[in-house]
Amino acid sequence: ELLLTVEEATVRNEACETAKAIAASLPDESYRTEYADMLSRLSRKEWFTSRMSAANLIAVGYERMGLGAGGSDGDGGSDMADEGAATAARQCAEHLSNFAALCRDDAPMVRRVASQNLGTVAEAAIKVGGREAVDGTGDESIVVGTLLPLYEELAANTQPVSEKSSPSFLWSLYSPVIGGDREIRALFRYFINCVCLAYIYTNLISFS
């Protein structure tokens, strides 16, 4: 956890990759307690480097938080499954909230890492929530209600989302699970915004 906060980018990036490898070998219980708690701490630390690491690791870990909550068979298995599902739902909501805060972070470096991982979070949200994540109502519509507005905010920022993050995010939404007219219109609008911003940004650089 300490290495995930250091200022040296090479060390911090290697620490992120190591954390992902360790997390992949953790049992679900340890993953949903020690590891998930570490991600929450990183996302709220004062120094911006820890929040950069959090933006990377939350994006990768979101899917397992939502899908790794199966219960056990036998007596009490149903209760354990219900408890696991409730824990997964709570952690997904918490980490989505943390990730949204990182997308709006005061530090541009944190926002850039978050924007580069927005597509990963969108894809994971669809895998976890299915169609409900797209065309649900209120807080249930994670993609349209939370992630698309985040993308629009990042794209409209004075430092727009990178050319790497825009196609990644938009492509992650082009899925069989998306079929409603509202989602298609919203996606098309954001795609046009992305193209226009990229054109303007490129020409501003060429004339500077």
PDB file of C-alpha atoms in Angstrom:
ATOM      1  CA  GLU A   1       0.000   0.000   0.000  1.00  0.00           C
ATOM      2  CA  LEU A   2       2.876   2.359   0.768  1.00  0.00           C
ATOM      3  CA  LEU A   3       4.433   1.775  -2.662  1.00  0.00           C
ATOM      4  CA  LEU A   4       1.116   2.717  -4.270  1.00  0.00           C
ATOM      5  CA  THR A   5       1.499   6.236  -2.858  1.00  0.00           C
ATOM      6  CA  VAL A   6       5.086   7.070  -3.874  1.00  0.00           C
ATOM      7  CA  GLU A   7       5.784   9.954  -6.234  1.00  0.00           C
ATOM      8  CA  GLU A   8       8.125   8.044  -8.556  1.00  0.00           C
ATOM      9  CA  ALA A   9       5.850   6.935 -11.410  1.00  0.00           C
ATOM     10  CA  THR A  10       7.846   3.820 -12.340  1.00  0.00           C
ATOM     11  CA  VAL A  11       7.709   2.456  -8.806  1.00  0.00           C
ATOM     12  CA  ARG A  12       4.039   3.357  -8.395  1.00  0.00           C
ATOM     13  CA  ASN A  13       3.038   1.753 -11.702  1.00  0.00           C
ATOM     14  CA  GLU A  14       4.908  -1.440 -10.848  1.00  0.00           C
ATOM     15  CA  ALA A  15       3.200  -1.450  -7.458  1.00  0.00           C
ATOM     16  CA  CYS A  16      -0.188  -1.211  -9.209  1.00  0.00           C
ATOM     17  CA  GLU A  17       0.603  -4.201 -11.405  1.00  0.00           C
ATOM     18  CA  THR A  18       1.798  -6.169  -8.382  1.00  0.00           C
ATOM     19  CA  ALA A  19      -1.351  -5.248  -6.455  1.00  0.00           C
ATOM     20  CA  LYS A  20      -3.492  -6.547  -9.341  1.00  0.00           C
ATOM     21  CA  ALA A  21      -1.557  -9.836  -9.387  1.00  0.00           C
ATOM     22  CA  ILE A  22      -1.893 -10.279  -5.623  1.00  0.00           C
ATOM     23  CA  ALA A  23      -5.582  -9.380  -5.728  1.00  0.00           C
ATOM     24  CA  ALA A  24      -6.218 -12.028  -8.392  1.00  0.00           C
ATOM     25  CA  SER A  25      -4.957 -14.736  -6.030  1.00  0.00           C
ATOM     26  CA  LEU A  26      -6.905 -13.574  -2.974  1.00  0.00           C
ATOM     27  CA  PRO A  27      -9.981 -15.513  -1.814  1.00  0.00           C
ATOM     28  CA  ASP A  28     -13.229 -13.563  -2.150  1.00  0.00           C
ATOM     29  CA  GLU A  29     -13.515 -12.871   1.580  1.00  0.00           C
ATOM     30  CA  SER A  30     -10.055 -11.290   1.764  1.00  0.00           C
ATOM     31  CA  TYR A  31     -10.679  -9.438  -1.470  1.00  0.00           C
ATOM     32  CA  ARG A  32     -13.915  -7.898  -0.186  1.00  0.00           C
ATOM     33  CA  THR A  33     -12.390  -6.917   3.151  1.00  0.00           C
ATOM     34  CA  GLU A  34      -8.661  -6.134   3.247  1.00  0.00           C
ATOM     35  CA  TYR A  35      -8.180  -5.342  -0.443  1.00  0.00           C
ATOM     36  CA  ALA A  36     -11.409  -3.380  -0.956  1.00  0.00           C
ATOM     37  CA  ASP A  37     -10.718  -1.406   2.229  1.00  0.00           C
ATOM     38  CA  MET A  38      -7.246  -0.543   0.930  1.00  0.00           C
ATOM     39  CA  LEU A  39      -8.766   0.857  -2.275  1.00  0.00           C
ATOM     40  CA  SER A  40     -11.107   3.036  -0.242  1.00  0.00           C
ATOM     41  CA  ARG A  41      -8.208   4.381   1.817  1.00  0.00           C
ATOM     42  CA  LEU A  42      -6.147   5.138  -1.287  1.00  0.00           C
ATOM     43  CA  SER A  43      -9.007   7.027  -2.933  1.00  0.00           C
ATOM     44  CA  ARG A  44      -9.305   9.364   0.068  1.00  0.00           C
ATOM     45  CA  LYS A  45      -5.666  10.039   0.925  1.00  0.00           C
ATOM     46  CA  GLU A  46      -4.467  13.616   0.766  1.00  0.00           C
ATOM     47  CA  TRP A  47      -1.493  13.030  -1.555  1.00  0.00           C
ATOM     48  CA  PHE A  48      -2.579  12.855  -5.211  1.00  0.00           C
ATOM     49  CA  THR A  49      -0.365   9.881  -6.119  1.00  0.00           C
ATOM     50  CA  SER A  50      -2.406   7.526  -3.946  1.00  0.00           C
ATOM     51  CA  ARG A  51      -5.576   8.704  -5.676  1.00  0.00           C
ATOM     52  CA  MET A  52      -3.982   8.022  -9.067  1.00  0.00           C
ATOM     53  CA  SER A  53      -3.361   4.433  -7.977  1.00  0.00           C
ATOM     54  CA  ALA A  54      -6.911   4.176  -6.650  1.00  0.00           C
ATOM     55  CA  ALA A  55      -8.385   5.279  -9.987  1.00  0.00           C
ATOM     56  CA  ASN A  56      -6.459   2.488 -11.703  1.00  0.00           C
ATOM     57  CA  LEU A  57      -7.176  -0.275  -9.180  1.00  0.00           C
ATOM     58  CA  ILE A  58     -10.857   0.498  -8.537  1.00  0.00           C
ATOM     59  CA  ALA A  59     -11.543   0.252 -12.265  1.00  0.00           C
ATOM     60  CA  VAL A  60      -9.957  -3.193 -12.463  1.00  0.00           C
ATOM     61  CA  GLY A  61     -11.490  -4.441  -9.207  1.00  0.00           C
ATOM     62  CA  TYR A  62     -15.068  -3.276  -9.690  1.00  0.00           C
ATOM     63  CA  GLU A  63     -16.199  -6.348 -11.631  1.00  0.00           C
ATOM     64  CA  ARG A  64     -14.981  -8.840  -9.040  1.00  0.00           C
ATOM     65  CA  MET A  65     -16.571  -6.867  -6.227  1.00  0.00           C
ATOM     66  CA  GLY A  66     -19.913  -7.291  -7.948  1.00  0.00           C
ATOM     67  CA  LEU A  67     -19.560 -10.858  -9.205  1.00  0.00           C
ATOM     68  CA  GLY A  68     -17.635 -12.533  -6.394  1.00  0.00           C
ATOM     69  CA  ALA A  69     -20.385 -12.706  -3.815  1.00  0.00           C
ATOM     70  CA  GLY A  70     -21.749 -16.196  -4.204  1.00  0.00           C
ATOM     71  CA  GLY A  71     -23.043 -18.032  -1.162  1.00  0.00           C
ATOM     72  CA  SER A  72     -22.478 -21.640  -0.090  1.00  0.00           C
ATOM     73  CA  ASP A  73     -24.778 -24.630  -0.383  1.00  0.00           C
ATOM     74  CA  GLY A  74     -26.506 -26.426   2.444  1.00  0.00           C
ATOM     75  CA  ASP A  75     -28.179 -25.115   5.574  1.00  0.00           C
ATOM     76  CA  GLY A  76     -27.953 -21.357   5.795  1.00  0.00           C
ATOM     77  CA  GLY A  77     -26.633 -21.159   2.238  1.00  0.00           C
ATOM     78  CA  SER A  78     -29.438 -18.860   1.127  1.00  0.00           C
ATOM     79  CA  ASP A  79     -28.830 -16.462   4.003  1.00  0.00           C
ATOM     80  CA  MET A  80     -25.114 -16.395   3.276  1.00  0.00           C
ATOM     81  CA  ALA A  81     -25.798 -15.734  -0.408  1.00  0.00           C
ATOM     82  CA  ASP A  82     -28.124 -12.863   0.483  1.00  0.00           C
ATOM     83  CA  GLU A  83     -25.527 -11.407   2.841  1.00  0.00           C
ATOM     84  CA  GLY A  84     -22.802 -11.741   0.201  1.00  0.00           C
ATOM     85  CA  ALA A  85     -24.983 -10.074  -2.429  1.00  0.00           C
ATOM     86  CA  ALA A  86     -25.770  -7.214  -0.050  1.00  0.00           C
ATOM     87  CA  THR A  87     -22.069  -6.746   0.721  1.00  0.00           C
ATOM     88  CA  ALA A  88     -21.206  -6.762  -2.984  1.00  0.00           C
ATOM     89  CA  ALA A  89     -23.907  -4.197  -3.770  1.00  0.00           C
ATOM     90  CA  ARG A  90     -22.731  -1.933  -0.963  1.00  0.00           C
ATOM     91  CA  GLN A  91     -19.082  -2.147  -2.020  1.00  0.00           C
ATOM     92  CA  CYS A  92     -19.896  -1.556  -5.683  1.00  0.00           C
ATOM     93  CA  ALA A  93     -21.870   1.553  -4.753  1.00  0.00           C
ATOM     94  CA  GLU A  94     -19.086   2.792  -2.467  1.00  0.00           C
ATOM     95  CA  HIS A  95     -16.327   2.268  -5.011  1.00  0.00           C
ATOM     96  CA  LEU A  96     -18.369   3.736  -7.841  1.00  0.00           C
ATOM     97  CA  SER A  97     -18.856   6.814  -5.668  1.00  0.00           C
ATOM     98  CA  ASN A  98     -15.114   6.920  -4.940  1.00  0.00           C
ATOM     99  CA  PHE A  99     -14.311   6.575  -8.639  1.00  0.00           C
ATOM    100  CA  ALA A 100     -16.755   9.356  -9.533  1.00  0.00           C
ATOM    101  CA  ALA A 101     -15.006  11.593  -6.990  1.00  0.00           C
ATOM    102  CA  LEU A 102     -11.653  10.766  -8.612  1.00  0.00           C
ATOM    103  CA  CYS A 103     -13.055  11.774 -12.014  1.00  0.00           C
ATOM    104  CA  ARG A 104     -13.824  15.166 -10.453  1.00  0.00           C
ATOM    105  CA  ASP A 105     -10.596  15.402  -8.465  1.00  0.00           C
ATOM    106  CA  ASP A 106      -8.875  18.772  -8.119  1.00  0.00           C
ATOM    107  CA  ALA A 107      -5.616  17.283  -9.434  1.00  0.00           C
ATOM    108  CA  PRO A 108      -5.539  17.021 -13.259  1.00  0.00           C
ATOM    109  CA  MET A 109      -3.225  13.991 -13.038  1.00  0.00           C
ATOM    110  CA  VAL A 110      -5.846  12.092 -11.043  1.00  0.00           C
ATOM    111  CA  ARG A 111      -8.617  13.054 -13.469  1.00  0.00           C
ATOM    112  CA  ARG A 112      -6.510  11.859 -16.393  1.00  0.00           C
ATOM    113  CA  VAL A 113      -5.942   8.399 -14.869  1.00  0.00           C
ATOM    114  CA  ALA A 114      -9.634   8.171 -13.994  1.00  0.00           C
ATOM    115  CA  SER A 115     -10.640   9.151 -17.537  1.00  0.00           C
ATOM    116  CA  GLN A 116      -8.343   6.489 -18.981  1.00  0.00           C
ATOM    117  CA  ASN A 117     -10.116   3.878 -16.847  1.00  0.00           C
ATOM    118  CA  LEU A 118     -13.687   5.081 -17.357  1.00  0.00           C
ATOM    119  CA  GLY A 119     -14.285   2.542 -20.119  1.00  0.00           C
ATOM    120  CA  THR A 120     -13.105  -0.289 -17.869  1.00  0.00           C
ATOM    121  CA  VAL A 121     -15.571   0.747 -15.163  1.00  0.00           C
ATOM    122  CA  ALA A 122     -18.410   1.052 -17.693  1.00  0.00           C
ATOM    123  CA  GLU A 123     -17.733  -2.417 -19.065  1.00  0.00           C
ATOM    124  CA  ALA A 124     -17.516  -3.894 -15.567  1.00  0.00           C
ATOM    125  CA  ALA A 125     -20.758  -2.190 -14.535  1.00  0.00           C
ATOM    126  CA  ILE A 126     -22.546  -3.734 -17.516  1.00  0.00           C
ATOM    127  CA  LYS A 127     -21.145  -7.180 -16.730  1.00  0.00           C
ATOM    128  CA  VAL A 128     -22.208  -6.888 -13.086  1.00  0.00           C
ATOM    129  CA  GLY A 129     -25.584  -5.212 -13.499  1.00  0.00           C
ATOM    130  CA  GLY A 130     -26.628  -6.396 -16.956  1.00  0.00           C
ATOM    131  CA  ARG A 131     -29.297  -4.388 -18.729  1.00  0.00           C
ATOM    132  CA  GLU A 132     -30.432  -2.853 -15.434  1.00  0.00           C
ATOM    133  CA  ALA A 133     -27.133  -0.990 -15.262  1.00  0.00           C
ATOM    134  CA  VAL A 134     -28.018   0.709 -18.543  1.00  0.00           C
ATOM    135  CA  ASP A 135     -31.733   1.379 -18.618  1.00  0.00           C
ATOM    136  CA  GLY A 136     -32.674   1.229 -14.947  1.00  0.00           C
ATOM    137  CA  THR A 137     -34.228   4.234 -13.289  1.00  0.00           C
ATOM    138  CA  GLY A 138     -32.632   6.617 -10.813  1.00  0.00           C
ATOM    139  CA  ASP A 139     -29.521   5.261  -9.081  1.00  0.00           C
ATOM    140  CA  GLU A 140     -29.941   1.898 -10.834  1.00  0.00           C
ATOM    141  CA  SER A 141     -29.002   3.377 -14.208  1.00  0.00           C
ATOM    142  CA  ILE A 142     -25.277   3.329 -13.556  1.00  0.00           C
ATOM    143  CA  VAL A 143     -24.176   3.880 -17.150  1.00  0.00           C
ATOM    144  CA  VAL A 144     -26.627   6.570 -18.231  1.00  0.00           C
ATOM    145  CA  GLY A 145     -27.157   8.067 -14.776  1.00  0.00           C
ATOM    146  CA  THR A 146     -23.546   8.144 -13.549  1.00  0.00           C
ATOM    147  CA  LEU A 147     -20.867   7.188 -16.070  1.00  0.00           C
ATOM    148  CA  LEU A 148     -22.040   9.063 -19.166  1.00  0.00           C
ATOM    149  CA  PRO A 149     -22.343  12.339 -17.208  1.00  0.00           C
ATOM    150  CA  LEU A 150     -18.816  11.745 -15.852  1.00  0.00           C
ATOM    151  CA  TYR A 151     -17.540  11.307 -19.380  1.00  0.00           C
ATOM    152  CA  GLU A 152     -19.278  14.505 -20.480  1.00  0.00           C
ATOM    153  CA  GLU A 153     -17.735  16.427 -17.573  1.00  0.00           C
ATOM    154  CA  LEU A 154     -14.264  15.120 -18.378  1.00  0.00           C
ATOM    155  CA  ALA A 155     -14.674  15.834 -22.090  1.00  0.00           C
ATOM    156  CA  ALA A 156     -15.798  19.398 -21.372  1.00  0.00           C
ATOM    157  CA  ASN A 157     -12.877  20.037 -19.027  1.00  0.00           C
ATOM    158  CA  THR A 158     -10.153  22.463 -20.054  1.00  0.00           C
ATOM    159  CA  GLN A 159      -7.898  19.397 -20.196  1.00  0.00           C
ATOM    160  CA  PRO A 160     -10.155  17.035 -22.184  1.00  0.00           C
ATOM    161  CA  VAL A 161     -10.143  13.280 -21.813  1.00  0.00           C
ATOM    162  CA  SER A 162      -7.294  11.694 -23.668  1.00  0.00           C
ATOM    163  CA  GLU A 163      -7.517  10.183 -27.123  1.00  0.00           C
ATOM    164  CA  LYS A 164      -6.928   6.822 -25.438  1.00  0.00           C
ATOM    165  CA  SER A 165      -9.806   7.059 -22.979  1.00  0.00           C
ATOM    166  CA  SER A 166     -12.517   8.361 -25.314  1.00  0.00           C
ATOM    167  CA  PRO A 167     -12.648   5.420 -27.753  1.00  0.00           C
ATOM    168  CA  SER A 168     -12.186   2.974 -24.873  1.00  0.00           C
ATOM    169  CA  PHE A 169     -15.144   4.357 -22.973  1.00  0.00           C
ATOM    170  CA  LEU A 170     -17.444   4.668 -25.971  1.00  0.00           C
ATOM    171  CA  TRP A 171     -16.554   1.224 -27.309  1.00  0.00           C
ATOM    172  CA  SER A 172     -17.279  -0.352 -23.931  1.00  0.00           C
ATOM    173  CA  LEU A 173     -20.858   0.883 -24.250  1.00  0.00           C
ATOM    174  CA  TYR A 174     -21.352  -0.585 -27.713  1.00  0.00           C
ATOM    175  CA  SER A 175     -22.754  -3.832 -26.367  1.00  0.00           C
ATOM    176  CA  PRO A 176     -25.775  -6.054 -27.030  1.00  0.00           C
ATOM    177  CA  VAL A 177     -27.084  -5.000 -23.651  1.00  0.00           C
ATOM    178  CA  ILE A 178     -27.651  -1.464 -24.992  1.00  0.00           C
ATOM    179  CA  GLY A 179     -30.681  -1.262 -27.227  1.00  0.00           C
ATOM    180  CA  GLY A 180     -32.931   1.558 -26.028  1.00  0.00           C
ATOM    181  CA  ASP A 181     -33.395   4.703 -28.078  1.00  0.00           C
ATOM    182  CA  ARG A 182     -32.446   6.865 -25.092  1.00  0.00           C
ATOM    183  CA  GLU A 183     -29.085   5.128 -24.674  1.00  0.00           C
ATOM    184  CA  ILE A 184     -28.307   5.212 -28.407  1.00  0.00           C
ATOM    185  CA  ARG A 185     -29.110   8.941 -28.648  1.00  0.00           C
ATOM    186  CA  ALA A 186     -26.997   9.688 -25.571  1.00  0.00           C
ATOM    187  CA  LEU A 187     -24.070   7.636 -26.837  1.00  0.00           C
ATOM    188  CA  PHE A 188     -24.217   9.280 -30.272  1.00  0.00           C
ATOM    189  CA  ARG A 189     -24.248  12.741 -28.685  1.00  0.00           C
ATOM    190  CA  TYR A 190     -21.194  11.970 -26.563  1.00  0.00           C
ATOM    191  CA  PHE A 191     -19.405  10.481 -29.559  1.00  0.00           C
ATOM    192  CA  ILE A 192     -19.951  13.651 -31.574  1.00  0.00           C
ATOM    193  CA  ASN A 193     -18.746  15.733 -28.635  1.00  0.00           C
ATOM    194  CA  CYS A 194     -15.660  13.550 -28.427  1.00  0.00           C
ATOM    195  CA  VAL A 195     -14.848  14.007 -32.120  1.00  0.00           C
ATOM    196  CA  CYS A 196     -15.391  17.771 -31.968  1.00  0.00           C
ATOM    197  CA  LEU A 197     -13.272  18.188 -28.850  1.00  0.00           C
ATOM    198  CA  ALA A 198     -10.481  16.073 -30.293  1.00  0.00           C
ATOM    199  CA  TYR A 199     -10.487  18.186 -33.472  1.00  0.00           C
ATOM    200  CA  ILE A 200     -10.431  21.467 -31.541  1.00  0.00           C
ATOM    201  CA  TYR A 201      -7.754  20.250 -29.132  1.00  0.00           C
ATOM    202  CA  THR A 202      -5.524  19.020 -31.975  1.00  0.00           C
ATOM    203  CA  ASN A 203      -5.821  22.297 -33.864  1.00  0.00           C
ATOM    204  CA  LEU A 204      -5.137  24.344 -30.746  1.00  0.00           C
ATOM    205  CA  ILE A 205      -1.903  22.413 -30.266  1.00  0.00           C
ATOM    206  CA  SER A 206      -0.902  22.842 -33.924  1.00  0.00           C
ATOM    207  CA  PHE A 207      -1.380  26.634 -33.735  1.00  0.00           C
ATOM    208  CA  SER A 208       0.299  27.084 -30.360  1.00  0.00           C
TER     209      SER A 208
END
